[in-house]
Amino acid sequence: MRQRPSDRAGAVAAGRAGGGLEGAVRSARDIRETARRLAVVHEGVLAGDPPEAGREAPRAVIGESWRRVLDRGVDPERGRDQRPLSVAELESRRQRSQLAAVLPVLGGGLLPTADAAQQIMVVTDAEGRVLWREGSAPIRRMADRLGFDKGADWTEGTVGTNAIGTALVARSPVLVHSAEHFVRSHQQWTCAAAPLHDPRDGRLLGTVDLSGPAHSFHPTTLALVSAVARLAEGELRARHHAALERLRASAAPVLARLGGRALAVDPHGWTAAVAGMAPPARVALPKKPAAGPLWLPRYGMCALEPLPGGWLIRLGRPEPVPGPHRVVLDLGGPGEPAVTVSGPAGGWSHPLTPRHAELLFVLAAHPGGRSAAELARDLFGDGGRTVTVRAEMSRLRRHLAGVLAHRPYRFADGVEVELRLPDRPLELLPHSTAPAVLAARRTGAGRPG
């Protein structure tokens, strides 16, 4: 079967993780031809030419990004005005970022290639702010002219479709080649970015990116960036395990002297050791825990005491604790989706994985509840995947004790639910491909269709 020009362009422009690699750039002539074809596609979309009139279509990941960018009103000539971070705020974000610990891994894997191929390595936080930038000095100077410098905002809403901003939305590695960039001033560049996640809970930490002139493109660039990102996540996992081992060693003599039930957890609630109980993987701590009495989901009133590298949680006798009465499901903020639970005994917030955010969105949109088969259709388009749904709901209910009920799955009676959605329907859980979420984006109603 003959391949359409747009398909050939997409194949050349994309690595396997970013859209399907069916060919390879073998010469400068290939690069020029691909750039020309992509420019025709770009201009056709901006002109509003319908595909049925013969307009070639962009790759799916690029087309979806262009729709989001057009919806936000980004200027294709210059993007939006930048508001770079101050030096103080940039330094503060660097110090708070978990990615600072893995810069040697990222640099060791990517900088030799960046220097040899006339590219730069860029590391951003989860909000798309450039925290670190290294690599070829001439390319850094070229990037300066685009405002692509430390502290810059490189999200789709500011600079249009680009590998960093689009990878943050898609939650997967993305390559953006030449005129696949929405803003024309960026179309002389090729960028490959991969998201970096906290290996403990899947929380998005930022991205790592290789960028350079379009003529420096190579089909293996995206695969390299993706592989180095996975190495960095592995380093974070190893550091986490080492920290828990240190905490376990310091907590062991304390736990041995205690009677009753107790846990030693790190500052984020991950369990290092327990006494008198089965060990949970994690305890939902407040964002800023302090020593003293504390109400925790699943455990009620507890006592919190500091340990080197974490906290000792002492559980008292079981006692009736007033249940939660209000839940705020925030899917519209600039950060990761989160759920906040409050009641007479206190309150706490919990970040949500992408799958748990989808589940809670569907349950909030269906106050009467959903069966496992209905949730399977909502999430996967396949009512037979009930085993997966039940497993995910079991994990979710462990975090939200007293909040969720089952048979059918729903928010518990008496719990007030507030669902906070983004202003633009296209930005509702933009990484999600769940049928219920796709329908809600189409209808603009913030509810499954």
Tab-separated table of N, CA and C in Angstrom, residues 148-274:
chain	number	residue	atom	x	y	z
A	148	PHE	N	14.670	30.527	25.480
A	148	PHE	CA	14.741	29.160	25.994
A	148	PHE	C	15.904	29.068	26.972
A	149	ASP	N	15.721	29.687	28.118
A	149	ASP	CA	16.798	29.827	29.094
A	149	ASP	C	16.294	29.384	30.455
A	150	LYS	N	17.174	29.318	31.413
A	150	LYS	CA	16.821	28.915	32.772
A	150	LYS	C	15.736	29.848	33.324
A	151	GLY	N	14.724	29.242	33.904
A	151	GLY	CA	13.604	29.997	34.466
A	151	GLY	C	12.457	30.212	33.504
A	152	ALA	N	12.628	29.876	32.229
A	152	ALA	CA	11.574	30.100	31.233
A	152	ALA	C	10.429	29.108	31.423
A	153	ASP	N	9.242	29.534	30.992
A	153	ASP	CA	8.042	28.705	31.012
A	153	ASP	C	7.920	28.035	29.646
A	154	TRP	N	8.083	26.697	29.597
A	154	TRP	CA	8.076	26.003	28.319
A	154	TRP	C	6.858	25.082	28.187
A	155	THR	N	5.726	25.544	28.712
A	155	THR	CA	4.480	24.794	28.579
A	155	THR	C	3.803	25.139	27.257
A	156	GLU	N	2.843	24.295	26.855
A	156	GLU	CA	2.110	24.533	25.618
A	156	GLU	C	1.374	25.861	25.654
A	157	GLY	N	0.850	26.256	26.806
A	157	GLY	CA	0.078	27.480	26.895
A	157	GLY	C	0.889	28.731	26.690
A	158	THR	N	2.225	28.624	26.776
A	158	THR	CA	3.093	29.797	26.582
A	158	THR	C	3.826	29.753	25.256
A	159	VAL	N	4.414	28.601	24.907
A	159	VAL	CA	5.221	28.534	23.679
A	159	VAL	C	4.637	27.565	22.657
A	160	GLY	N	3.402	27.125	22.854
A	160	GLY	CA	2.777	26.241	21.872
A	160	GLY	C	3.320	24.829	21.918
A	161	THR	N	3.027	24.063	20.895
A	161	THR	CA	3.457	22.666	20.833
A	161	THR	C	4.974	22.586	20.836
A	162	ASN	N	5.528	21.840	21.785
A	162	ASN	CA	6.959	21.596	21.876
A	162	ASN	C	7.148	20.316	22.666
A	163	ALA	N	8.318	19.719	22.595
A	163	ALA	CA	8.495	18.404	23.214
A	163	ALA	C	8.293	18.458	24.720
A	164	ILE	N	8.792	19.487	25.385
A	164	ILE	CA	8.674	19.570	26.840
A	164	ILE	C	7.216	19.735	27.249
A	165	GLY	N	6.575	20.769	26.742
A	165	GLY	CA	5.196	21.044	27.135
A	165	GLY	C	4.250	19.934	26.745
A	166	THR	N	4.446	19.345	25.572
A	166	THR	CA	3.550	18.279	25.118
A	166	THR	C	3.795	16.989	25.883
A	167	ALA	N	5.046	16.690	26.255
A	167	ALA	CA	5.331	15.512	27.078
A	167	ALA	C	4.715	15.660	28.467
A	168	LEU	N	4.689	16.887	29.007
A	168	LEU	CA	4.055	17.095	30.307
A	168	LEU	C	2.560	16.791	30.251
A	169	VAL	N	1.935	17.122	29.136
A	169	VAL	CA	0.502	16.856	28.997
A	169	VAL	C	0.258	15.382	28.694
A	170	ALA	N	1.003	14.826	27.747
A	170	ALA	CA	0.778	13.448	27.308
A	170	ALA	C	1.284	12.421	28.313
A	171	ARG	N	2.163	12.849	29.224
A	171	ARG	CA	2.769	11.946	30.212
A	171	ARG	C	3.528	10.802	29.537
A	172	SER	N	4.095	11.076	28.386
A	172	SER	CA	4.863	10.064	27.670
A	172	SER	C	5.919	10.770	26.830
A	173	PRO	N	6.974	10.050	26.406
A	173	PRO	CA	8.018	10.671	25.594
A	173	PRO	C	7.457	11.207	24.282
A	174	VAL	N	7.960	12.368	23.872
A	174	VAL	CA	7.462	13.033	22.660
A	174	VAL	C	8.632	13.643	21.900
A	175	LEU	N	8.616	13.489	20.584
A	175	LEU	CA	9.545	14.199	19.715
A	175	LEU	C	8.747	15.178	18.863
A	176	VAL	N	9.191	16.422	18.814
A	176	VAL	CA	8.551	17.446	17.984
A	176	VAL	C	9.604	17.950	17.003
A	177	HIS	N	9.319	17.748	15.730
A	177	HIS	CA	10.308	17.999	14.688
A	177	HIS	C	9.874	19.164	13.802
A	178	SER	N	10.740	20.137	13.636
A	178	SER	CA	10.562	21.191	12.647
A	178	SER	C	9.203	21.878	12.766
A	179	ALA	N	8.408	21.870	11.692
A	179	ALA	CA	7.138	22.601	11.669
A	179	ALA	C	6.038	21.912	12.465
A	180	GLU	N	6.345	20.831	13.180
A	180	GLU	CA	5.390	20.320	14.159
A	180	GLU	C	5.295	21.271	15.352
A	181	HIS	N	6.309	22.098	15.552
A	181	HIS	CA	6.200	23.164	16.537
A	181	HIS	C	5.097	24.126	16.088
A	182	PHE	N	4.262	24.541	17.018
A	182	PHE	CA	3.140	25.414	16.654
A	182	PHE	C	3.621	26.826	16.337
A	183	VAL	N	4.546	27.343	17.121
A	183	VAL	CA	5.038	28.712	16.930
A	183	VAL	C	6.142	28.698	15.870
A	184	ARG	N	5.994	29.543	14.867
A	184	ARG	CA	6.886	29.495	13.696
A	184	ARG	C	8.347	29.737	14.051
A	185	SER	N	8.613	30.577	15.056
A	185	SER	CA	10.009	30.874	15.400
A	185	SER	C	10.744	29.657	15.951
A	186	HIS	N	10.012	28.603	16.318
A	186	HIS	CA	10.642	27.397	16.856
A	186	HIS	C	10.783	26.307	15.803
A	187	GLN	N	10.375	26.569	14.579
A	187	GLN	CA	10.302	25.508	13.589
A	187	GLN	C	11.636	25.150	12.950
A	188	GLN	N	12.690	25.822	13.351
A	188	GLN	CA	14.029	25.428	12.909
A	188	GLN	C	14.663	24.450	13.887
A	189	TRP	N	13.871	24.019	14.897
A	189	TRP	CA	14.396	23.169	15.956
A	189	TRP	C	13.746	21.788	15.930
A	190	THR	N	14.445	20.831	16.509
A	190	THR	CA	13.878	19.521	16.822
A	190	THR	C	14.144	19.244	18.297
A	191	CYS	N	13.121	18.776	19.015
A	191	CYS	CA	13.237	18.542	20.448
A	191	CYS	C	12.678	17.175	20.788
A	192	ALA	N	13.334	16.473	21.720
A	192	ALA	CA	12.852	15.179	22.214
A	192	ALA	C	12.853	15.236	23.732
A	193	ALA	N	11.704	14.974	24.342
A	193	ALA	CA	11.581	15.076	25.797
A	193	ALA	C	10.889	13.850	26.352
A	194	ALA	N	11.266	13.474	27.559
A	194	ALA	CA	10.612	12.370	28.275
A	194	ALA	C	10.249	12.853	29.668
A	195	PRO	N	9.056	12.507	30.149
A	195	PRO	CA	8.687	12.882	31.512
A	195	PRO	C	9.472	12.071	32.533
A	196	LEU	N	9.686	12.660	33.695
A	196	LEU	CA	10.356	11.989	34.807
A	196	LEU	C	9.364	11.879	35.957
A	197	HIS	N	9.181	10.666	36.464
A	197	HIS	CA	8.198	10.422	37.511
A	197	HIS	C	8.871	9.971	38.799
A	198	ASP	N	8.217	10.262	39.907
A	198	ASP	CA	8.639	9.723	41.193
A	198	ASP	C	8.331	8.227	41.172
A	199	PRO	N	9.340	7.351	41.241
A	199	PRO	CA	9.074	5.914	41.119
A	199	PRO	C	8.255	5.355	42.275
A	200	ARG	N	8.100	6.107	43.363
A	200	ARG	CA	7.336	5.615	44.510
A	200	ARG	C	5.837	5.670	44.261
A	201	ASP	N	5.377	6.750	43.639
A	201	ASP	CA	3.926	6.917	43.491
A	201	ASP	C	3.497	7.400	42.114
A	202	GLY	N	4.439	7.511	41.171
A	202	GLY	CA	4.093	7.919	39.819
A	202	GLY	C	3.895	9.408	39.641
A	203	ARG	N	4.138	10.195	40.700
A	203	ARG	CA	3.928	11.641	40.593
A	203	ARG	C	4.908	12.243	39.580
A	204	LEU	N	4.407	13.160	38.748
A	204	LEU	CA	5.245	13.802	37.733
A	204	LEU	C	6.214	14.778	38.398
A	205	LEU	N	7.502	14.646	38.092
A	205	LEU	CA	8.526	15.511	38.653
A	205	LEU	C	9.015	16.565	37.668
A	206	GLY	N	8.919	16.266	36.370
A	206	GLY	CA	9.415	17.197	35.359
A	206	GLY	C	9.732	16.457	34.079
A	207	THR	N	10.623	17.032	33.277
A	207	THR	CA	11.031	16.403	32.017
A	207	THR	C	12.525	16.570	31.818
A	208	VAL	N	13.083	15.711	30.980
A	208	VAL	CA	14.425	15.901	30.456
A	208	VAL	C	14.312	15.959	28.941
A	209	ASP	N	15.086	16.856	28.327
A	209	ASP	CA	14.896	17.167	26.899
A	209	ASP	C	16.235	17.361	26.217
A	210	LEU	N	16.317	16.906	24.979
A	210	LEU	CA	17.419	17.275	24.082
A	210	LEU	C	16.839	18.120	22.963
A	211	SER	N	17.417	19.293	22.753
A	211	SER	CA	16.941	20.207	21.713
A	211	SER	C	18.115	20.713	20.896
A	212	GLY	N	17.825	20.961	19.610
A	212	GLY	CA	18.847	21.517	18.743
A	212	GLY	C	18.273	21.842	17.384
A	213	PRO	N	19.091	22.382	16.487
A	213	PRO	CA	18.614	22.685	15.136
A	213	PRO	C	18.037	21.450	14.466
A	214	ALA	N	17.049	21.663	13.594
A	214	ALA	CA	16.370	20.535	12.953
A	214	ALA	C	17.336	19.640	12.183
A	215	HIS	N	18.408	20.207	11.650
A	215	HIS	CA	19.329	19.384	10.863
A	215	HIS	C	20.123	18.425	11.749
A	216	SER	N	20.095	18.633	13.090
A	216	SER	CA	20.810	17.728	13.990
A	216	SER	C	19.957	16.538	14.408
A	217	PHE	N	18.735	16.456	13.885
A	217	PHE	CA	17.816	15.375	14.251
A	217	PHE	C	18.376	14.010	13.874
A	218	HIS	N	18.143	13.034	14.781
A	218	HIS	CA	18.460	11.642	14.477
A	218	HIS	C	17.318	10.776	15.001
A	219	PRO	N	16.921	9.739	14.273
A	219	PRO	CA	15.767	8.924	14.689
A	219	PRO	C	15.910	8.280	16.064
A	220	THR	N	17.142	8.088	16.540
A	220	THR	CA	17.329	7.420	17.838
A	220	THR	C	17.328	8.392	19.007
A	221	THR	N	17.199	9.691	18.746
A	221	THR	CA	17.299	10.671	19.832
A	221	THR	C	16.241	10.437	20.906
A	222	LEU	N	15.002	10.225	20.493
A	222	LEU	CA	13.937	10.047	21.474
A	222	LEU	C	14.150	8.777	22.292
A	223	ALA	N	14.596	7.710	21.668
A	223	ALA	CA	14.861	6.471	22.400
A	223	ALA	C	15.962	6.681	23.436
A	224	LEU	N	16.980	7.459	23.088
A	224	LEU	CA	18.065	7.746	24.029
A	224	LEU	C	17.544	8.541	25.223
A	225	VAL	N	16.786	9.591	24.948
A	225	VAL	CA	16.247	10.418	26.035
A	225	VAL	C	15.355	9.582	26.951
A	226	SER	N	14.523	8.733	26.362
A	226	SER	CA	13.629	7.887	27.157
A	226	SER	C	14.424	6.927	28.034
A	227	ALA	N	15.465	6.334	27.480
A	227	ALA	CA	16.263	5.377	28.251
A	227	ALA	C	16.972	6.056	29.416
A	228	VAL	N	17.515	7.240	29.187
A	228	VAL	CA	18.203	7.956	30.264
A	228	VAL	C	17.211	8.400	31.339
A	229	ALA	N	16.008	8.770	30.930
A	229	ALA	CA	14.978	9.123	31.916
A	229	ALA	C	14.667	7.936	32.815
A	230	ARG	N	14.592	6.724	32.236
A	230	ARG	CA	14.320	5.539	33.050
A	230	ARG	C	15.489	5.253	34.001
A	231	LEU	N	16.725	5.486	33.543
A	231	LEU	CA	17.876	5.311	34.429
A	231	LEU	C	17.795	6.276	35.614
A	232	ALA	N	17.389	7.509	35.341
A	232	ALA	CA	17.272	8.494	36.418
A	232	ALA	C	16.195	8.084	37.416
A	233	GLU	N	15.084	7.566	36.922
A	233	GLU	CA	14.035	7.105	37.828
A	233	GLU	C	14.526	5.918	38.664
A	234	GLY	N	15.342	5.055	38.057
A	234	GLY	CA	15.922	3.955	38.815
A	234	GLY	C	16.839	4.441	39.922
A	235	GLU	N	17.590	5.495	39.660
A	235	GLU	CA	18.450	6.079	40.690
A	235	GLU	C	17.622	6.652	41.837
A	236	LEU	N	16.525	7.313	41.511
A	236	LEU	CA	15.638	7.826	42.554
A	236	LEU	C	15.078	6.684	43.406
A	237	ARG	N	14.721	5.572	42.756
A	237	ARG	CA	14.192	4.422	43.493
A	237	ARG	C	15.257	3.865	44.440
A	238	ALA	N	16.490	3.751	43.969
A	238	ALA	CA	17.569	3.226	44.806
A	238	ALA	C	17.825	4.139	46.001
A	239	ARG	N	17.776	5.442	45.784
A	239	ARG	CA	17.975	6.386	46.893
A	239	ARG	C	16.848	6.273	47.912
A	240	HIS	N	15.635	6.074	47.444
A	240	HIS	CA	14.505	5.913	48.346
A	240	HIS	C	14.687	4.672	49.224
A	241	HIS	N	15.065	3.556	48.602
A	241	HIS	CA	15.264	2.329	49.368
A	241	HIS	C	16.392	2.491	50.380
A	242	ALA	N	17.468	3.178	49.997
A	242	ALA	CA	18.585	3.386	50.924
A	242	ALA	C	18.160	4.245	52.116
A	243	ALA	N	17.347	5.275	51.861
A	243	ALA	CA	16.869	6.132	52.951
A	243	ALA	C	15.976	5.355	53.908
A	244	LEU	N	15.111	4.482	53.362
A	244	LEU	CA	14.253	3.669	54.231
A	244	LEU	C	15.090	2.696	55.068
A	245	GLU	N	16.160	2.162	54.501
A	245	GLU	CA	17.024	1.263	55.270
A	245	GLU	C	17.675	2.004	56.429
A	246	ARG	N	18.125	3.232	56.200
A	246	ARG	CA	18.729	4.010	57.292
A	246	ARG	C	17.696	4.297	58.377
A	247	LEU	N	16.480	4.668	57.957
A	247	LEU	CA	15.420	4.939	58.928
A	247	LEU	C	15.062	3.665	59.690
A	248	ARG	N	15.010	2.537	59.000
A	248	ARG	CA	14.672	1.274	59.653
A	248	ARG	C	15.697	0.935	60.735
A	249	ALA	N	16.970	1.174	60.444
A	249	ALA	CA	18.025	0.879	61.419
A	249	ALA	C	17.905	1.758	62.662
A	250	SER	N	17.596	3.041	62.462
A	250	SER	CA	17.492	3.930	63.618
A	250	SER	C	16.198	3.712	64.395
A	251	ALA	N	15.137	3.222	63.723
A	251	ALA	CA	13.850	3.035	64.395
A	251	ALA	C	13.754	1.703	65.114
A	252	ALA	N	14.575	0.712	64.735
A	252	ALA	CA	14.437	-0.638	65.292
A	252	ALA	C	14.509	-0.671	66.815
A	253	PRO	N	15.516	-0.036	67.459
A	253	PRO	CA	15.548	-0.099	68.929
A	253	PRO	C	14.378	0.617	69.590
A	254	VAL	N	13.867	1.668	68.950
A	254	VAL	CA	12.713	2.388	69.501
A	254	VAL	C	11.478	1.502	69.453
A	255	LEU	N	11.227	0.878	68.306
A	255	LEU	CA	10.053	0.029	68.157
A	255	LEU	C	10.127	-1.191	69.084
A	256	ALA	N	11.341	-1.685	69.328
A	256	ALA	CA	11.492	-2.865	70.180
A	256	ALA	C	11.075	-2.576	71.621
A	257	ARG	N	11.209	-1.336	72.088
A	257	ARG	CA	10.859	-0.973	73.465
A	257	ARG	C	9.385	-0.647	73.646
A	258	LEU	N	8.683	-0.404	72.534
A	258	LEU	CA	7.297	0.036	72.631
A	258	LEU	C	6.348	-1.136	72.783
A	259	GLY	N	5.255	-0.888	73.500
A	259	GLY	CA	4.153	-1.826	73.478
A	259	GLY	C	3.077	-1.301	72.555
A	260	GLY	N	2.251	-2.169	72.046
A	260	GLY	CA	1.188	-1.719	71.162
A	260	GLY	C	1.661	-1.558	69.734
A	261	ARG	N	0.864	-0.821	68.970
A	261	ARG	CA	1.108	-0.683	67.533
A	261	ARG	C	1.821	0.637	67.237
A	262	ALA	N	2.786	0.578	66.301
A	262	ALA	CA	3.535	1.777	65.928
A	262	ALA	C	4.154	1.586	64.554
A	263	LEU	N	4.455	2.697	63.897
A	263	LEU	CA	5.094	2.676	62.579
A	263	LEU	C	6.215	3.701	62.552
A	264	ALA	N	7.249	3.391	61.805
A	264	ALA	CA	8.277	4.372	61.463
A	264	ALA	C	8.137	4.684	59.980
A	265	VAL	N	7.930	5.949	59.656
A	265	VAL	CA	7.721	6.347	58.262
A	265	VAL	C	8.673	7.480	57.913
A	266	ASP	N	8.959	7.613	56.612
A	266	ASP	CA	9.820	8.722	56.177
A	266	ASP	C	8.994	10.011	56.110
A	267	PRO	N	9.597	11.150	55.776
A	267	PRO	CA	8.849	12.417	55.789
A	267	PRO	C	7.640	12.436	54.863
A	268	HIS	N	7.587	11.540	53.885
A	268	HIS	CA	6.461	11.483	52.948
A	268	HIS	C	5.473	10.370	53.294
A	269	GLY	N	5.685	9.704	54.430
A	269	GLY	CA	4.748	8.687	54.876
A	269	GLY	C	5.055	7.271	54.437
A	270	TRP	N	6.177	7.036	53.711
A	270	TRP	CA	6.508	5.679	53.280
A	270	TRP	C	7.018	4.877	54.465
A	271	THR	N	6.518	3.667	54.612
A	271	THR	CA	6.778	2.862	55.793
A	271	THR	C	8.153	2.214	55.740
A	272	ALA	N	8.922	2.395	56.837
A	272	ALA	CA	10.219	1.738	56.972
A	272	ALA	C	10.143	0.535	57.892
A	273	ALA	N	9.335	0.610	58.970
A	273	ALA	CA	9.242	-0.485	59.930
A	273	ALA	C	7.955	-0.336	60.722
A	274	VAL	N	7.484	-1.448	61.273
A	274	VAL	CA	6.256	-1.438	62.079
A	274	VAL	C	6.440	-2.334	63.288
